[in-house]
Short mmCIF file of C-alpha atoms in Angstrom, two decimals:
data_model
loop_
_atom_site.label_atom_id
_atom_site.label_comp_id
_atom_site.label_asym_id
_atom_site.label_seq_id
_atom_site.Cartn_x
_atom_site.Cartn_y
_atom_site.Cartn_z
CA UNK A 1 21.03 1.29 -6.79
CA UNK A 2 20.97 -2.41 -7.68
CA UNK A 3 18.04 -4.44 -6.44
CA UNK A 4 17.98 -7.87 -4.89
CA UNK A 5 19.45 -10.43 -7.27
CA UNK A 6 19.06 -14.20 -7.28
CA UNK A 7 20.88 -16.94 -9.09
CA UNK A 8 20.03 -19.07 -10.94
CA UNK A 9 16.72 -17.92 -12.37
CA UNK A 10 15.75 -21.51 -13.14
CA UNK A 11 17.05 -24.87 -11.97
CA UNK A 12 15.91 -28.31 -13.04
CA UNK A 13 17.32 -31.23 -11.06
CA UNK A 14 16.46 -34.84 -10.35
CA UNK A 15 15.18 -36.13 -7.05
CA UNK A 16 18.04 -36.85 -4.69
CA UNK A 17 20.38 -34.25 -6.17
CA UNK A 18 21.66 -31.13 -4.44
CA UNK A 19 20.90 -27.56 -5.44
CA UNK A 20 22.26 -24.29 -4.07
CA UNK A 21 20.42 -21.03 -4.56
CA UNK A 22 22.10 -17.67 -4.10
CA UNK A 23 20.74 -14.30 -3.09
CA UNK A 24 22.53 -10.95 -3.14
CA UNK A 25 20.62 -8.36 -1.09
CA UNK A 26 20.57 -4.63 -1.61
CA UNK A 27 23.82 -3.16 -0.34
CA UNK A 28 23.53 -2.04 3.26
CA UNK A 29 20.46 -4.12 4.07
CA UNK A 30 21.14 -6.10 7.23
CA UNK A 31 17.90 -8.08 7.00
CA UNK A 32 17.65 -10.92 4.52
CA UNK A 33 14.67 -13.24 4.13
CA UNK A 34 13.94 -16.41 2.20
CA UNK A 35 10.42 -17.32 1.09
CA UNK A 36 8.99 -19.91 -1.28
CA UNK A 37 5.81 -20.42 -3.27
CA UNK A 38 4.94 -24.03 -3.90
CA UNK A 39 2.44 -25.17 -6.54
CA UNK A 40 0.55 -21.87 -6.81
CA UNK A 41 -0.12 -21.71 -3.10
CA UNK A 42 0.64 -18.77 -0.86
CA UNK A 43 4.17 -17.47 -0.47
CA UNK A 44 5.57 -18.85 2.77
CA UNK A 45 8.35 -17.58 4.98
CA UNK A 46 11.41 -19.79 5.42
CA UNK A 47 13.89 -17.81 7.48
CA UNK A 48 15.29 -14.41 8.40
CA UNK A 49 18.90 -13.32 8.80
CA UNK A 50 20.07 -10.22 10.58
CA UNK A 51 23.56 -9.76 9.23
CA UNK A 52 25.09 -13.25 9.52
CA UNK A 53 22.83 -14.45 12.35
CA UNK A 54 19.64 -16.46 11.94
CA UNK A 55 16.95 -14.36 13.61
CA UNK A 56 14.03 -16.67 12.82
CA UNK A 57 14.18 -20.02 11.07
CA UNK A 58 10.73 -21.22 12.07
CA UNK A 59 9.62 -21.66 8.45
CA UNK A 60 12.36 -24.07 7.36
CA UNK A 61 10.48 -27.24 6.38
CA UNK A 62 13.07 -29.84 7.44
CA UNK A 63 16.77 -30.50 7.83
CA UNK A 64 17.27 -30.99 4.09
CA UNK A 65 17.33 -27.21 3.86
CA UNK A 66 20.42 -25.29 4.95
CA UNK A 67 20.77 -21.51 4.73
CA UNK A 68 23.94 -19.55 5.29
CA UNK A 69 24.97 -15.93 5.20
CA UNK A 70 28.67 -15.85 5.85
CA UNK A 71 30.00 -12.33 6.35
CA UNK A 72 26.53 -10.88 6.42
CA UNK A 73 26.41 -10.16 2.69
CA UNK A 74 25.03 -12.70 0.20
CA UNK A 75 23.13 -15.79 1.30
CA UNK A 76 22.84 -19.33 -0.01
CA UNK A 77 20.05 -21.83 0.42
CA UNK A 78 21.01 -25.45 -0.14
CA UNK A 79 18.56 -28.27 -0.59
CA UNK A 80 20.11 -31.71 -0.07
CA UNK A 81 18.76 -34.13 -1.12
CA UNK A 82 15.99 -32.52 -3.16
CA UNK A 83 12.51 -34.08 -3.15
CA UNK A 84 9.63 -33.62 -5.61
CA UNK A 85 7.68 -31.44 -3.16
CA UNK A 86 10.52 -28.93 -3.07
CA UNK A 87 9.57 -27.69 -6.53
CA UNK A 88 8.43 -24.08 -6.54
CA UNK A 89 9.69 -20.52 -6.69
CA UNK A 90 12.16 -19.41 -4.04
CA UNK A 91 12.20 -15.71 -3.29
CA UNK A 92 14.76 -13.69 -1.43
CA UNK A 93 14.05 -10.28 0.11
CA UNK A 94 16.05 -7.70 1.99
CA UNK A 95 15.26 -4.65 4.10
CA UNK A 96 16.84 -1.90 6.16
CA UNK A 97 14.06 -1.81 8.75
CA UNK A 98 10.37 -2.63 9.22
CA UNK A 99 9.11 0.82 8.28
CA UNK A 100 10.41 0.75 4.71
CA UNK A 101 9.26 -2.74 3.75
CA UNK A 102 11.00 -5.69 2.17
CA UNK A 103 12.39 -5.64 -1.37
CA UNK A 104 12.16 -8.87 -3.30
CA UNK A 105 14.33 -10.50 -5.90
CA UNK A 106 12.94 -12.06 -9.09
CA UNK A 107 12.95 -15.55 -7.59
CA UNK A 108 14.51 -18.88 -8.54
CA UNK A 109 12.18 -21.42 -10.10
CA UNK A 110 13.20 -24.88 -8.90
CA UNK A 111 11.87 -27.97 -10.60
CA UNK A 112 12.63 -31.37 -9.09
CA UNK A 113 11.93 -34.29 -11.43
CA UNK B 1 -2.05 -17.92 14.19
CA UNK B 2 -1.62 -14.91 11.94
CA UNK B 3 -3.17 -15.26 8.48
CA UNK B 4 -4.33 -13.38 5.39
CA UNK B 5 -7.33 -14.22 3.23
CA UNK B 6 -7.80 -12.65 -0.17
CA UNK B 7 -10.35 -13.17 -2.88
CA UNK B 8 -9.91 -15.92 -5.41
CA UNK B 9 -9.02 -14.96 -8.94
CA UNK B 10 -8.76 -14.43 -11.70
CA UNK B 11 -10.41 -11.04 -11.76
CA UNK B 12 -11.17 -10.05 -15.33
CA UNK B 13 -11.98 -6.41 -16.15
CA UNK B 14 -12.21 -4.11 -19.12
CA UNK B 15 -9.89 -1.13 -19.28
CA UNK B 16 -11.09 1.86 -17.19
CA UNK B 17 -13.24 -0.35 -14.95
CA UNK B 18 -13.20 0.00 -11.14
CA UNK B 19 -11.13 -2.56 -9.26
CA UNK B 20 -11.57 -4.00 -5.78
CA UNK B 21 -9.55 -6.92 -4.46
CA UNK B 22 -10.67 -7.95 -0.99
CA UNK B 23 -8.21 -8.79 1.76
CA UNK B 24 -8.95 -9.64 5.40
CA UNK B 25 -6.52 -10.65 8.09
CA UNK B 26 -6.19 -12.32 11.47
CA UNK B 27 -3.32 -11.20 13.66
CA UNK B 28 -2.21 -10.84 17.24
CA UNK B 29 -0.73 -7.51 18.15
CA UNK B 30 -0.66 -4.58 15.73
CA UNK B 31 0.25 -5.71 12.24
CA UNK B 32 1.56 -3.68 9.35
CA UNK B 33 -0.27 -4.38 6.10
CA UNK B 34 1.07 -4.51 2.56
CA UNK B 35 0.09 -5.05 -1.03
CA UNK B 36 2.71 -6.53 -3.33
CA UNK B 37 2.39 -6.93 -7.10
CA UNK B 38 4.09 -9.39 -9.42
CA UNK B 39 4.06 -8.46 -13.09
CA UNK B 40 4.61 -11.25 -15.64
CA UNK B 41 8.21 -12.45 -15.60
CA UNK B 42 9.23 -10.19 -12.73
CA UNK B 43 9.69 -10.40 -8.96
CA UNK B 44 7.46 -9.04 -6.24
CA UNK B 45 7.25 -5.28 -5.91
CA UNK B 46 5.93 -3.40 -2.92
CA UNK B 47 2.86 -1.53 -4.14
CA UNK B 48 1.69 0.17 -0.95
CA UNK B 49 1.63 -0.22 2.81
CA UNK B 50 -0.06 0.95 5.99
CA UNK B 51 1.38 0.61 9.45
CA UNK B 52 -1.52 1.57 11.74
CA UNK B 53 -5.29 1.66 11.86
CA UNK B 54 -7.02 4.15 9.53
CA UNK B 55 -3.83 4.73 7.52
CA UNK B 56 -4.33 4.84 3.77
CA UNK B 57 -1.60 3.54 1.54
CA UNK B 58 -1.52 4.74 -2.06
CA UNK B 59 0.65 4.35 -5.14
CA UNK B 60 0.16 4.40 -8.93
CA UNK B 61 -3.56 5.12 -8.50
CA UNK B 62 -4.07 2.17 -6.15
CA UNK B 63 -5.34 2.72 -2.61
CA UNK B 64 -5.99 0.59 0.47
CA UNK B 65 -7.18 1.65 3.93
CA UNK B 66 -6.24 -0.21 7.10
CA UNK B 67 -9.57 -1.01 8.79
CA UNK B 68 -9.04 -2.44 12.23
CA UNK B 69 -12.75 -2.77 13.01
CA UNK B 70 -13.30 -5.04 10.00
CA UNK B 71 -9.71 -6.44 9.90
CA UNK B 72 -9.53 -5.55 6.24
CA UNK B 73 -7.15 -3.95 3.75
CA UNK B 74 -8.99 -3.98 0.43
CA UNK B 75 -7.14 -2.82 -2.68
CA UNK B 76 -8.95 -0.37 -4.98
CA UNK B 77 -8.28 1.50 -8.20
CA UNK B 78 -10.72 3.78 -9.92
CA UNK B 79 -9.72 3.04 -13.52
CA UNK B 80 -7.55 0.06 -14.40
CA UNK B 81 -5.25 -0.17 -17.40
CA UNK B 82 -4.04 -3.13 -19.41
CA UNK B 83 -0.61 -2.59 -17.82
CA UNK B 84 -2.11 -3.34 -14.39
CA UNK B 85 -2.49 -7.00 -15.35
CA UNK B 86 -0.50 -8.89 -12.71
CA UNK B 87 -0.83 -10.99 -9.56
CA UNK B 88 -1.57 -9.02 -6.41
CA UNK B 89 -0.61 -10.29 -2.96
CA UNK B 90 -1.90 -8.99 0.36
CA UNK B 91 0.49 -9.48 3.28
CA UNK B 92 1.00 -8.62 6.91
CA UNK B 93 3.84 -8.49 9.37
CA UNK B 94 3.69 -8.38 13.13
CA UNK B 95 6.92 -6.80 14.26
CA UNK B 96 8.25 -8.42 17.39
CA UNK B 97 11.56 -6.69 17.43
CA UNK B 98 13.17 -3.52 16.14
CA UNK B 99 13.88 -5.04 12.74
CA UNK B 100 11.40 -6.15 10.11
CA UNK B 101 9.55 -9.34 10.93
CA UNK B 102 8.46 -12.03 8.49
CA UNK B 103 5.68 -11.39 5.98
CA UNK B 104 2.58 -13.57 5.92
CA UNK B 105 0.98 -13.63 2.48
CA UNK B 106 -2.41 -14.35 1.02
CA UNK B 107 -2.70 -16.72 -1.92
CA UNK B 108 -2.55 -13.95 -4.53
CA UNK B 109 -5.21 -12.67 -6.94
CA UNK B 110 -4.56 -12.60 -10.66
CA UNK B 111 -5.93 -9.51 -12.41
CA UNK B 112 -6.47 -9.54 -16.16
CA UNK B 113 -7.40 -6.28 -17.87
CA UNK B 114 -8.57 -6.30 -21.48
CA UNK B 115 -8.70 -3.33 -23.84
#
């Protein structure tokens, strides 16, 4: 069974540009989460999809971040325009239910110059 | 609010030494507790979990016991190997619905094991 995949693995952009990150969850997992780790700090929750619906988006830092999950399969996270403080590692996770835990992808390292 | 505190790293040990990484938490309700591990160049992997008080999670020789009275979930291993070198994250979730709720992580503890 394939795990959670993320694309790209690395992205280097300039301040003010737009970047779109993609996450493909494990097949059959209705729950999809985005997290990020900024500057070696703790990993922080961004938002949670159940199928195509946003269940909890309390962690989204501001309106420069837009997440979508059309069709309830893969998800994208767009940052527009990117700022220096957006640099970090963005993780995606998926799960079937709360008893079996969340499975994480390898992350996308975003560097904003 | 809900939070996780884990010991600062790095933790440096010789092979076959005993490992403890401390983790304490603050949470409303009845959290589930997790340890995740990130090996160099890889993503986060679920190492073990416990969903209620006094549960013991175990995997790959690692153990952690959910202690409600001390709000702790310390990670232990009796004899570490060089291959255990990684960053370890303690996390909790407080389910508020049928489906999995968000994870709240500690800052991570880097473990370095030398031969």
